[in-house]
Short mmCIF file of C-alpha atoms and ligand atoms in Angstrom, two decimals:
data_model
loop_
_atom_site.label_atom_id
_atom_site.label_comp_id
_atom_site.label_asym_id
_atom_site.label_seq_id
_atom_site.Cartn_x
_atom_site.Cartn_y
_atom_site.Cartn_z
CA MET A 27 67.31 15.23 -133.67
CA SER A 28 70.34 16.85 -135.63
CA ALA A 29 71.53 14.12 -136.65
CA ASN A 30 68.52 12.51 -138.15
CA ILE A 31 68.13 15.88 -139.76
CA ALA A 32 71.69 15.70 -140.88
CA GLU A 33 70.96 11.93 -141.97
CA MET A 34 67.60 13.45 -144.21
CA GLU A 35 70.05 15.23 -145.70
CA ARG A 36 72.57 13.41 -146.91
CA ARG A 37 69.84 11.39 -148.51
CA ARG A 38 68.51 13.57 -150.15
CA ALA A 39 72.42 14.80 -151.50
CA ALA A 40 72.79 10.76 -152.26
CA ALA A 41 69.40 11.24 -153.71
CA ALA A 42 70.23 14.27 -155.88
CA LEU A 43 73.25 12.27 -157.01
CA GLY A 44 71.47 9.81 -158.58
CA GLY A 45 74.52 7.43 -159.87
CA GLY A 46 77.07 9.88 -158.97
CA GLN A 47 78.90 13.10 -161.12
CA LYS A 48 80.79 10.60 -163.73
CA ARG A 49 78.00 9.44 -164.68
CA ILE A 50 75.71 12.55 -164.54
CA ASP A 51 78.61 13.67 -166.72
CA ALA A 52 77.92 11.00 -169.34
CA GLN A 53 74.43 11.43 -169.72
CA HIS A 54 75.09 14.86 -170.50
CA ALA A 55 77.96 13.61 -172.96
CA LYS A 56 75.11 12.10 -174.76
CA GLY A 57 73.52 15.01 -175.28
CA LYS A 58 70.57 13.64 -172.57
CA LEU A 59 69.56 15.47 -169.21
CA THR A 60 69.40 13.56 -166.36
CA ALA A 61 65.89 12.77 -164.79
CA ARG A 62 65.87 14.95 -162.45
CA GLU A 63 67.14 17.88 -164.98
CA ARG A 64 64.13 16.94 -167.44
CA LEU A 65 61.30 16.57 -164.78
CA ASP A 66 62.26 20.81 -164.53
CA VAL A 67 61.82 22.12 -168.43
CA LEU A 68 58.42 19.55 -168.25
CA LEU A 69 56.67 20.92 -165.58
CA ASP A 70 55.92 24.50 -164.31
CA GLU A 71 58.49 25.55 -161.92
CA GLY A 72 58.62 24.66 -158.88
CA SER A 73 55.64 22.65 -158.70
CA PHE A 74 56.95 19.01 -158.42
CA GLU A 75 55.96 17.10 -155.50
CA GLU A 76 58.47 14.82 -154.92
CA LEU A 77 57.26 11.36 -153.18
CA ASP A 78 59.51 8.43 -151.92
CA THR A 79 62.88 10.43 -152.54
CA TYR A 80 64.49 8.32 -149.91
CA VAL A 81 62.84 4.74 -151.43
CA GLU A 82 66.03 2.14 -151.48
CA HIS A 83 66.36 -1.12 -153.54
CA ASN A 84 65.25 -4.61 -150.98
CA CYS A 85 68.19 -6.88 -153.00
CA THR A 86 70.38 -8.54 -151.17
CA ASP A 87 72.11 -10.67 -154.77
CA PHE A 88 75.10 -10.03 -156.49
CA GLY A 89 76.35 -7.28 -153.10
CA MET A 90 73.41 -4.95 -154.72
CA GLU A 91 73.03 -4.58 -150.56
CA ASN A 92 76.08 -2.30 -151.39
CA GLN A 93 74.72 -0.20 -153.49
CA LYS A 94 71.91 1.90 -153.18
CA VAL A 95 71.07 5.09 -154.31
CA PRO A 96 68.02 6.78 -152.63
CA GLY A 97 65.05 7.22 -154.99
CA ASP A 98 66.17 3.67 -156.61
CA GLY A 99 66.66 5.01 -160.28
CA VAL A 100 62.86 7.14 -160.37
CA VAL A 101 62.12 10.31 -159.75
CA THR A 102 58.18 10.49 -158.92
CA GLY A 103 55.53 12.60 -158.07
CA SER A 104 53.11 15.15 -159.00
CA GLY A 105 52.99 18.98 -160.85
CA THR A 106 51.42 21.45 -163.34
CA ILE A 107 51.79 22.12 -166.14
CA ASN A 108 50.56 25.40 -167.32
CA GLY A 109 48.40 25.20 -163.59
CA ARG A 110 47.69 21.53 -164.81
CA LEU A 111 47.93 19.02 -162.33
CA VAL A 112 50.02 15.79 -163.85
CA TYR A 113 51.37 12.71 -162.28
CA VAL A 114 55.24 12.22 -163.59
CA PHE A 115 58.16 9.98 -163.48
CA SER A 116 61.01 10.16 -164.37
CA GLN A 117 63.77 7.62 -164.76
CA ASP A 118 67.64 8.08 -163.78
CA PHE A 119 69.28 5.97 -166.00
CA THR A 120 72.23 6.64 -164.18
CA VAL A 121 70.78 4.05 -161.44
CA PHE A 122 71.87 0.81 -162.67
CA GLY A 123 71.06 2.05 -166.14
CA GLY A 124 67.59 2.83 -165.18
CA SER A 125 66.45 -0.63 -164.64
CA LEU A 126 63.24 -1.45 -162.54
CA SER A 127 63.94 -3.31 -159.57
CA GLU A 128 60.61 -4.00 -156.77
CA ARG A 129 61.18 -1.08 -155.51
CA HIS A 130 61.22 1.33 -158.30
CA ALA A 131 58.27 -0.31 -159.73
CA GLU A 132 56.10 0.31 -156.75
CA LYS A 133 57.03 4.13 -157.12
CA ILE A 134 55.61 4.19 -160.37
CA MET A 135 52.21 2.59 -159.42
CA LYS A 136 51.97 4.93 -156.83
CA VAL A 137 52.24 7.51 -158.75
CA MET A 138 49.80 5.62 -161.51
CA ASP A 139 47.67 4.94 -158.33
CA ASN A 140 47.43 8.51 -157.55
CA ALA A 141 46.33 9.90 -160.81
CA MET A 142 43.97 7.84 -161.32
CA LYS A 143 42.27 8.48 -157.79
CA VAL A 144 41.82 11.89 -158.58
CA GLY A 145 41.44 12.14 -162.33
CA ALA A 146 44.64 13.48 -163.59
CA PRO A 147 47.40 12.17 -166.70
CA VAL A 148 49.82 10.37 -166.39
CA ILE A 149 53.71 11.57 -168.56
CA GLY A 150 56.18 9.01 -167.75
CA LEU A 151 59.55 9.42 -168.62
CA ASN A 152 61.31 6.39 -170.05
CA ASP A 153 65.08 5.91 -169.83
CA SER A 154 66.03 2.25 -169.00
CA GLY A 155 67.30 -0.98 -169.58
CA GLY A 156 63.46 -2.76 -168.10
CA ALA A 157 63.77 -5.41 -165.83
CA ARG A 158 66.92 -4.99 -162.76
CA ILE A 159 68.53 -8.14 -163.94
CA GLN A 160 69.91 -8.60 -160.29
CA GLU A 161 67.22 -8.45 -158.62
CA GLY A 162 65.18 -11.92 -160.85
CA VAL A 163 61.86 -12.64 -160.59
CA ALA A 164 61.12 -9.24 -158.19
CA SER A 165 61.96 -7.02 -161.36
CA LEU A 166 59.43 -9.19 -163.65
CA GLY A 167 56.33 -9.08 -160.95
CA GLY A 168 56.90 -5.13 -160.56
CA TYR A 169 56.50 -5.20 -164.06
CA ALA A 170 52.94 -6.81 -164.20
CA GLU A 171 52.18 -4.39 -161.23
CA VAL A 172 52.76 -1.49 -163.62
CA PHE A 173 51.53 -3.38 -167.08
CA GLN A 174 48.48 -3.51 -164.85
CA ARG A 175 48.03 -0.11 -164.23
CA ASN A 176 48.43 0.45 -167.65
CA VAL A 177 45.76 -0.88 -168.85
CA LEU A 178 43.58 -0.24 -165.55
CA ALA A 179 44.30 4.00 -166.45
CA SER A 180 43.56 3.15 -170.66
CA GLY A 181 40.29 5.81 -171.23
CA VAL A 182 40.25 6.96 -167.64
CA VAL A 183 43.71 9.44 -167.38
CA PRO A 184 45.51 9.76 -171.07
CA GLN A 185 48.80 8.25 -170.46
CA ILE A 186 51.62 10.29 -172.26
CA SER A 187 55.09 8.12 -172.69
CA LEU A 188 58.18 9.84 -173.47
CA ILE A 189 61.37 7.70 -174.74
CA MET A 190 64.48 9.27 -174.00
CA GLY A 191 67.11 6.98 -173.72
CA PRO A 192 68.13 3.18 -174.79
CA CYS A 193 64.66 1.67 -173.54
CA ALA A 194 64.74 -2.57 -173.48
CA GLY A 195 61.82 -5.30 -172.09
CA GLY A 196 59.71 -4.14 -170.05
CA ALA A 197 60.55 -0.43 -170.31
CA VAL A 198 59.00 -0.25 -173.85
CA TYR A 199 56.03 -2.99 -173.13
CA SER A 200 54.69 -0.92 -170.21
CA PRO A 201 55.19 2.51 -172.91
CA ALA A 202 53.54 1.08 -175.39
CA MET A 203 50.23 0.36 -173.65
CA THR A 204 50.15 4.41 -173.07
CA ASP A 205 47.96 6.92 -175.25
CA PHE A 206 51.09 8.56 -177.05
CA ILE A 207 54.44 8.13 -177.14
CA PHE A 208 57.00 10.37 -177.82
CA MET A 209 60.86 9.55 -179.02
CA VAL A 210 64.59 12.13 -179.17
CA LYS A 211 66.44 10.80 -182.07
CA ASP A 212 69.38 9.59 -182.82
CA SER A 213 69.47 9.00 -178.52
CA SER A 214 66.10 6.52 -177.84
CA TYR A 215 64.79 3.25 -178.42
CA MET A 216 62.17 0.77 -178.10
CA PHE A 217 63.83 -2.76 -178.14
CA VAL A 218 61.80 -5.96 -177.39
CA THR A 219 65.29 -6.73 -177.46
CA GLY A 220 68.85 -5.01 -178.86
CA PRO A 221 70.79 -5.96 -181.97
CA ASP A 222 73.55 -8.33 -180.03
CA VAL A 223 69.75 -10.55 -178.61
CA VAL A 224 68.83 -10.24 -181.65
CA LYS A 225 72.59 -10.80 -183.82
CA THR A 226 72.89 -14.08 -181.72
CA VAL A 227 69.42 -15.98 -182.27
CA THR A 228 68.70 -14.98 -185.63
CA ASN A 229 71.93 -13.74 -187.12
CA GLU A 230 70.56 -10.29 -188.54
CA VAL A 231 72.86 -7.66 -188.15
CA VAL A 232 70.71 -4.77 -187.41
CA THR A 233 71.75 -1.75 -185.77
CA GLN A 234 70.12 -0.21 -183.03
CA GLU A 235 68.95 2.53 -185.02
CA GLU A 236 67.25 0.51 -187.12
CA LEU A 237 65.70 -2.09 -184.47
CA GLY A 238 64.06 0.40 -182.73
CA GLY A 239 65.74 4.00 -182.93
CA ALA A 240 62.99 7.56 -182.73
CA ILE A 241 62.91 7.01 -187.06
CA THR A 242 61.78 3.60 -187.20
CA HIS A 243 59.32 3.42 -184.90
CA THR A 244 57.46 7.01 -186.34
CA THR A 245 57.69 6.29 -190.18
CA LYS A 246 57.58 1.94 -190.11
CA SER A 247 56.52 0.69 -187.35
CA SER A 248 54.28 3.12 -185.87
CA VAL A 249 54.66 2.04 -182.29
CA ALA A 250 55.80 6.24 -181.16
CA ASP A 251 53.97 9.06 -182.91
CA ASN A 252 56.71 11.91 -183.01
CA ALA A 253 60.27 12.77 -182.85
CA PHE A 254 62.64 15.00 -181.61
CA GLU A 255 66.03 16.18 -182.16
CA ASN A 256 66.68 16.74 -178.30
CA ASP A 257 65.53 15.82 -174.88
CA ILE A 258 64.42 19.93 -174.58
CA GLU A 259 62.38 19.90 -177.63
CA ALA A 260 60.46 17.01 -177.08
CA LEU A 261 59.93 17.58 -173.04
CA LEU A 262 58.16 21.25 -174.50
CA ALA A 263 56.24 19.09 -177.23
CA ALA A 264 55.17 17.53 -174.66
CA ARG A 265 54.24 20.33 -172.64
CA ASP A 266 52.07 21.90 -175.53
CA PHE A 267 50.62 18.95 -176.42
CA PHE A 268 49.26 18.53 -172.01
CA ASP A 269 47.81 21.65 -173.08
CA TYR A 270 45.04 20.09 -175.76
CA LEU A 271 44.27 16.99 -173.50
CA PRO A 272 41.11 16.60 -171.12
CA GLU A 273 42.60 16.13 -167.21
CA ASN A 274 40.16 12.72 -166.84
CA ASN A 275 37.45 10.82 -169.14
CA ARG A 276 34.64 12.64 -167.08
CA SER A 277 36.32 15.71 -167.28
CA GLY A 278 35.44 17.51 -170.25
CA VAL A 279 37.39 18.74 -172.96
CA PRO A 280 40.02 21.78 -171.24
CA VAL A 281 38.56 25.36 -172.42
CA ARG A 282 41.97 28.12 -173.90
CA PRO A 283 40.40 31.90 -174.09
CA THR A 284 41.23 32.41 -177.63
CA SER A 285 41.20 35.95 -178.97
CA ASP A 286 40.94 34.03 -182.45
CA PRO A 287 36.81 34.93 -183.03
CA TYR A 288 34.76 31.61 -184.18
CA ASP A 289 32.90 33.83 -186.43
CA ARG A 290 36.50 35.05 -188.85
CA ALA A 291 36.38 34.92 -192.27
CA GLU A 292 38.87 33.11 -194.14
CA PRO A 293 38.52 33.61 -197.61
CA SER A 294 41.41 31.84 -198.89
CA LEU A 295 39.78 28.95 -198.28
CA ASP A 296 36.45 29.27 -200.80
CA THR A 297 39.66 28.85 -203.54
CA LEU A 298 42.11 26.23 -201.95
CA ILE A 299 39.89 23.12 -203.04
CA PRO A 300 40.89 23.27 -206.42
CA PRO A 301 38.03 22.46 -209.10
CA ASN A 302 39.57 19.97 -210.56
CA ALA A 303 39.29 16.43 -208.98
CA ASN A 304 42.72 15.29 -209.78
CA GLN A 305 44.49 18.30 -208.22
CA PRO A 306 46.33 18.62 -204.55
CA TYR A 307 46.13 20.92 -202.46
CA ASP A 308 47.45 20.24 -198.74
CA MET A 309 45.00 19.86 -196.02
CA HIS A 310 47.41 21.10 -193.46
CA GLU A 311 46.35 24.69 -194.59
CA LEU A 312 42.95 24.07 -193.90
CA ILE A 313 43.37 22.08 -191.17
CA ARG A 314 45.31 26.14 -190.13
CA LYS A 315 43.51 28.35 -191.23
CA THR A 316 39.67 26.36 -189.40
CA VAL A 317 41.51 26.30 -185.78
CA ASP A 318 41.73 28.58 -183.36
CA GLU A 319 45.47 30.88 -184.28
CA GLY A 320 46.23 28.12 -185.92
CA ASP A 321 47.24 25.52 -183.78
CA PHE A 322 47.88 22.29 -184.69
CA PHE A 323 48.99 19.10 -182.93
CA GLU A 324 49.34 16.50 -185.32
CA VAL A 325 50.06 13.06 -184.27
CA GLN A 326 52.04 10.70 -186.32
CA PRO A 327 53.44 13.11 -188.99
CA ALA A 328 55.72 10.68 -189.94
CA HIS A 329 54.19 7.75 -190.83
CA ALA A 330 50.83 7.23 -193.58
CA ALA A 331 50.53 10.83 -194.52
CA ASN A 332 48.18 9.74 -196.41
CA ILE A 333 45.53 11.22 -193.45
CA ILE A 334 46.12 13.43 -190.95
CA CYS A 335 45.62 13.31 -187.25
CA GLY A 336 45.61 15.88 -184.47
CA PHE A 337 44.69 18.05 -182.37
CA GLY A 338 43.18 22.00 -182.81
CA ARG A 339 40.61 23.86 -180.66
CA ILE A 340 37.73 25.90 -182.32
CA GLU A 341 36.20 28.42 -180.05
CA GLY A 342 39.22 27.31 -177.55
CA ARG A 343 37.21 23.76 -177.02
CA THR A 344 39.98 20.99 -177.71
CA ILE A 345 38.84 19.18 -180.99
CA GLY A 346 40.31 16.06 -182.57
CA ILE A 347 41.15 16.05 -186.59
CA VAL A 348 41.37 13.08 -188.63
CA ALA A 349 41.62 14.74 -192.75
CA ASN A 350 42.26 12.46 -195.39
CA GLN A 351 45.83 14.67 -197.46
CA PRO A 352 45.84 14.61 -201.35
CA LEU A 353 48.76 15.63 -201.43
CA VAL A 354 50.58 11.93 -200.06
CA LEU A 355 48.94 8.88 -201.95
CA ALA A 356 46.34 11.03 -202.98
CA GLY A 357 45.02 11.13 -199.89
CA VAL A 358 43.39 7.56 -200.09
CA LEU A 359 43.07 5.22 -197.22
CA ASP A 360 45.41 2.05 -197.16
CA ILE A 361 45.05 -0.31 -194.10
CA ASN A 362 48.53 2.09 -192.58
CA SER A 363 46.43 5.36 -192.59
CA SER A 364 43.54 2.75 -191.52
CA LYS A 365 45.24 1.71 -188.45
CA LYS A 366 46.16 5.34 -187.43
CA ALA A 367 43.12 7.03 -187.71
CA ALA A 368 41.24 4.04 -185.68
CA ARG A 369 43.82 4.35 -183.00
CA PHE A 370 43.69 7.77 -182.77
CA VAL A 371 39.99 7.66 -182.68
CA ARG A 372 39.65 5.67 -180.04
CA PHE A 373 41.28 7.94 -178.06
CA CYS A 374 39.33 10.84 -178.71
CA ASP A 375 36.02 8.58 -178.00
CA ALA A 376 37.24 7.43 -174.87
CA PHE A 377 38.25 11.24 -173.67
CA VAL A 378 37.11 14.53 -175.75
CA ASN A 379 33.88 13.65 -175.73
CA SER A 380 33.07 11.26 -179.47
CA ASP A 381 29.60 10.47 -179.31
CA ARG A 382 28.43 14.11 -181.69
CA HIS A 383 32.16 14.28 -181.86
CA LEU A 384 33.91 12.19 -184.47
CA ARG A 385 32.07 8.89 -184.73
CA ARG A 386 28.97 10.86 -186.94
CA ARG A 387 31.08 10.28 -189.47
CA PRO A 388 29.78 9.01 -192.99
CA GLY A 389 32.51 6.27 -193.68
CA PHE A 390 35.77 5.16 -194.79
CA LEU A 391 36.07 4.68 -198.68
CA PRO A 392 39.06 3.70 -200.05
CA GLY A 393 40.19 5.62 -203.02
CA SER A 394 40.81 9.05 -204.18
CA GLY A 395 37.11 10.17 -205.04
CA ALA A 396 36.68 10.34 -201.02
CA ARG A 397 39.06 12.90 -200.14
CA ASN A 398 36.86 15.71 -200.13
CA ILE A 399 33.92 13.84 -198.80
CA MET A 400 36.18 12.34 -195.52
CA ALA A 401 37.82 16.12 -195.55
CA SER A 402 34.91 18.62 -195.16
CA SER A 403 32.88 15.77 -193.41
CA SER A 404 35.90 15.45 -190.34
CA MET A 405 36.08 19.11 -190.41
CA ALA A 406 32.80 19.56 -190.28
CA ARG A 407 31.48 16.60 -187.71
CA SER A 408 34.29 18.18 -185.88
CA CYS A 409 33.01 21.81 -185.88
CA SER A 410 29.16 19.95 -185.48
CA SER A 411 30.19 18.32 -182.00
CA LEU A 412 30.99 21.09 -180.07
CA MET A 413 29.19 24.06 -181.36
CA PRO A 414 25.85 24.54 -183.38
CA ARG A 415 26.72 24.18 -186.88
CA GLN A 416 25.56 28.03 -188.23
CA ARG A 417 28.57 28.76 -186.12
CA CYS A 418 31.33 27.37 -187.62
CA PRO A 419 32.07 29.21 -190.37
CA ARG A 420 35.87 28.91 -191.14
CA SER A 421 34.88 25.26 -192.10
CA ARG A 422 31.83 26.30 -194.48
C1 HXC B 7 70.65 -3.84 -164.36
C2 HXC B 7 71.64 -2.17 -166.11
C3 HXC B 7 69.84 -2.93 -167.13
C4 HXC B 7 69.54 -4.18 -166.28
C5 HXC B 7 72.29 -1.58 -167.87
N1 HXC B 7 72.10 -1.39 -166.90
N2 HXC B 7 70.50 -2.16 -167.98
N3 HXC B 7 71.26 -2.47 -164.90
N4 HXC B 7 68.88 -4.36 -164.71
N5 HXC B 7 68.24 -4.76 -167.53
C6 HXC B 7 73.46 -1.24 -166.23
C7 HXC B 7 74.52 -1.52 -167.17
O1 HXC B 7 74.98 -2.81 -166.26
C8 HXC B 7 75.34 0.29 -166.84
O2 HXC B 7 76.31 -0.64 -165.55
C9 HXC B 7 75.00 0.73 -166.72
O3 HXC B 7 73.30 0.22 -166.05
C10 HXC B 7 74.73 1.72 -168.47
O4 HXC B 7 74.43 0.60 -168.91
P1 HXC B 7 75.13 0.61 -170.65
O5 HXC B 7 75.12 -1.16 -171.35
O6 HXC B 7 76.61 0.31 -170.31
O7 HXC B 7 74.77 1.23 -171.73
P2 HXC B 7 74.11 1.13 -173.31
O8 HXC B 7 75.48 0.96 -173.39
O9 HXC B 7 74.11 2.60 -173.07
O10 HXC B 7 73.19 0.45 -173.14
C11 HXC B 7 71.91 0.09 -172.74
C12 HXC B 7 71.01 -1.00 -173.18
C13 HXC B 7 72.01 -2.01 -172.64
C14 HXC B 7 71.02 -0.52 -174.58
C15 HXC B 7 69.72 -0.96 -172.29
O11 HXC B 7 72.16 -1.65 -171.34
C16 HXC B 7 70.72 -3.31 -172.22
O12 HXC B 7 71.32 -3.73 -173.11
N6 HXC B 7 70.89 -3.91 -171.02
C17 HXC B 7 69.64 -5.08 -170.79
C18 HXC B 7 69.09 -4.90 -171.73
C19 HXC B 7 67.91 -5.94 -171.07
O13 HXC B 7 68.16 -7.27 -171.64
N7 HXC B 7 67.00 -5.92 -169.49
C20 HXC B 7 66.21 -6.77 -169.86
C21 HXC B 7 64.83 -6.75 -170.24
S1 HXC B 7 63.59 -8.13 -169.71
P3 HXC B 7 77.94 0.11 -165.02
O14 HXC B 7 77.92 -0.55 -164.14
O15 HXC B 7 78.63 -1.31 -166.10
O16 HXC B 7 77.54 1.62 -165.31
C22 HXC B 7 62.45 -7.30 -169.92
C23 HXC B 7 61.16 -8.42 -168.67
C24 HXC B 7 59.91 -7.81 -169.03
O17 HXC B 7 62.33 -5.75 -168.69
C25 HXC B 7 59.42 -8.65 -168.97
C26 HXC B 7 58.21 -8.51 -167.55
C27 HXC B 7 56.84 -9.36 -167.47
#
């Protein structure tokens, strides 16, 4: 019996150490946290319940049978964020570059299955070179199973991805199917394939940053929603963001007690919109003065800034906000802004009880003349969906 316990302790210590102290030091030297350190920041203290700590890969090719690390490069389980349940996986770059083996995939699949069973969001912390090369097609099959669950969970439970290292192949395709993607500047990348392969195949010379860095994906491609300075900032933002989201598509939006009265007068709004339609104003100001306590979480702020999308609260309840921004391109709608808004509205449609919330729009009108209509209608719509019209004085 004591031998068994000693063996378990040995494996537990090995799981905690991942790919070893040298690789942990290398991770820290790049300004990155380890998989477990990230979960410590993301989740409420002491709330993490780990699953499958001792799972190892089953590959016997290329000498892999002699290279096993308990946990196999991903830490999985559940925990809470400000008391609300969430399922998580956190890939460990120190173990085979966080690459996905068949067993690694099974651990992620279990977390996603459990999340869908109980109706809780999934947050993935991605730091992975993609399919584990040594396993070949078994690893690709693992990705197929993960992708299938991304599809099944879509519109059922919120899925959030944090890209926290150089992610390639499947480690990018799966997050791309999730609802929101956060990246870390200068240490996270999303590639279909890296610069070396691009050079070989097309002769194009491109840097990692240009090909798939946080700035590229949050400004040009719009694959990612928000970019943060470092791991901690990204994880803390994910905690804040999580507070706005419902647990699933049947739970309704979360309600947070607020000391900001619904009938708070905001006299500055009377003069915010200039009488001259050619004169711009900052829609952010209108939003912040309208929502509870000025709290607004904007998504994709650096892409198609002529439209603003994000979450706030009115009377403690989450609302999705879509608003033209007269300060950028006079607030006109173009393809990028339309796609940005459509994607956001689609999420709200599924999760934020949007039948009355987001569909009662007057229509997108191209051109600067539409901005005031859009601005006021989207704010009024947000309020009117959740409370009787006369109880929304802030957005009059
Ligand atoms: C096995 C991998 C790995 C992988 C990285 N490693 N990716 N091992 N399978 N996919 C290992 C490296 O060999 C190395 O081990 C360690 O992780 C750290 O990697 P480095 O290359 O030293 O790190 P870095 O310079 O930061 O570069 C990270 C990287 C690069 C950009 C991710 O490693 C890379 O290009 N990896 C391969 C990416 C790739 O082609 N993935 C397959 C995608 S195909 P040692 O022991 O040397 O420290 C795919 C298909 C999905 O995913 C389709 C589904 C249907």
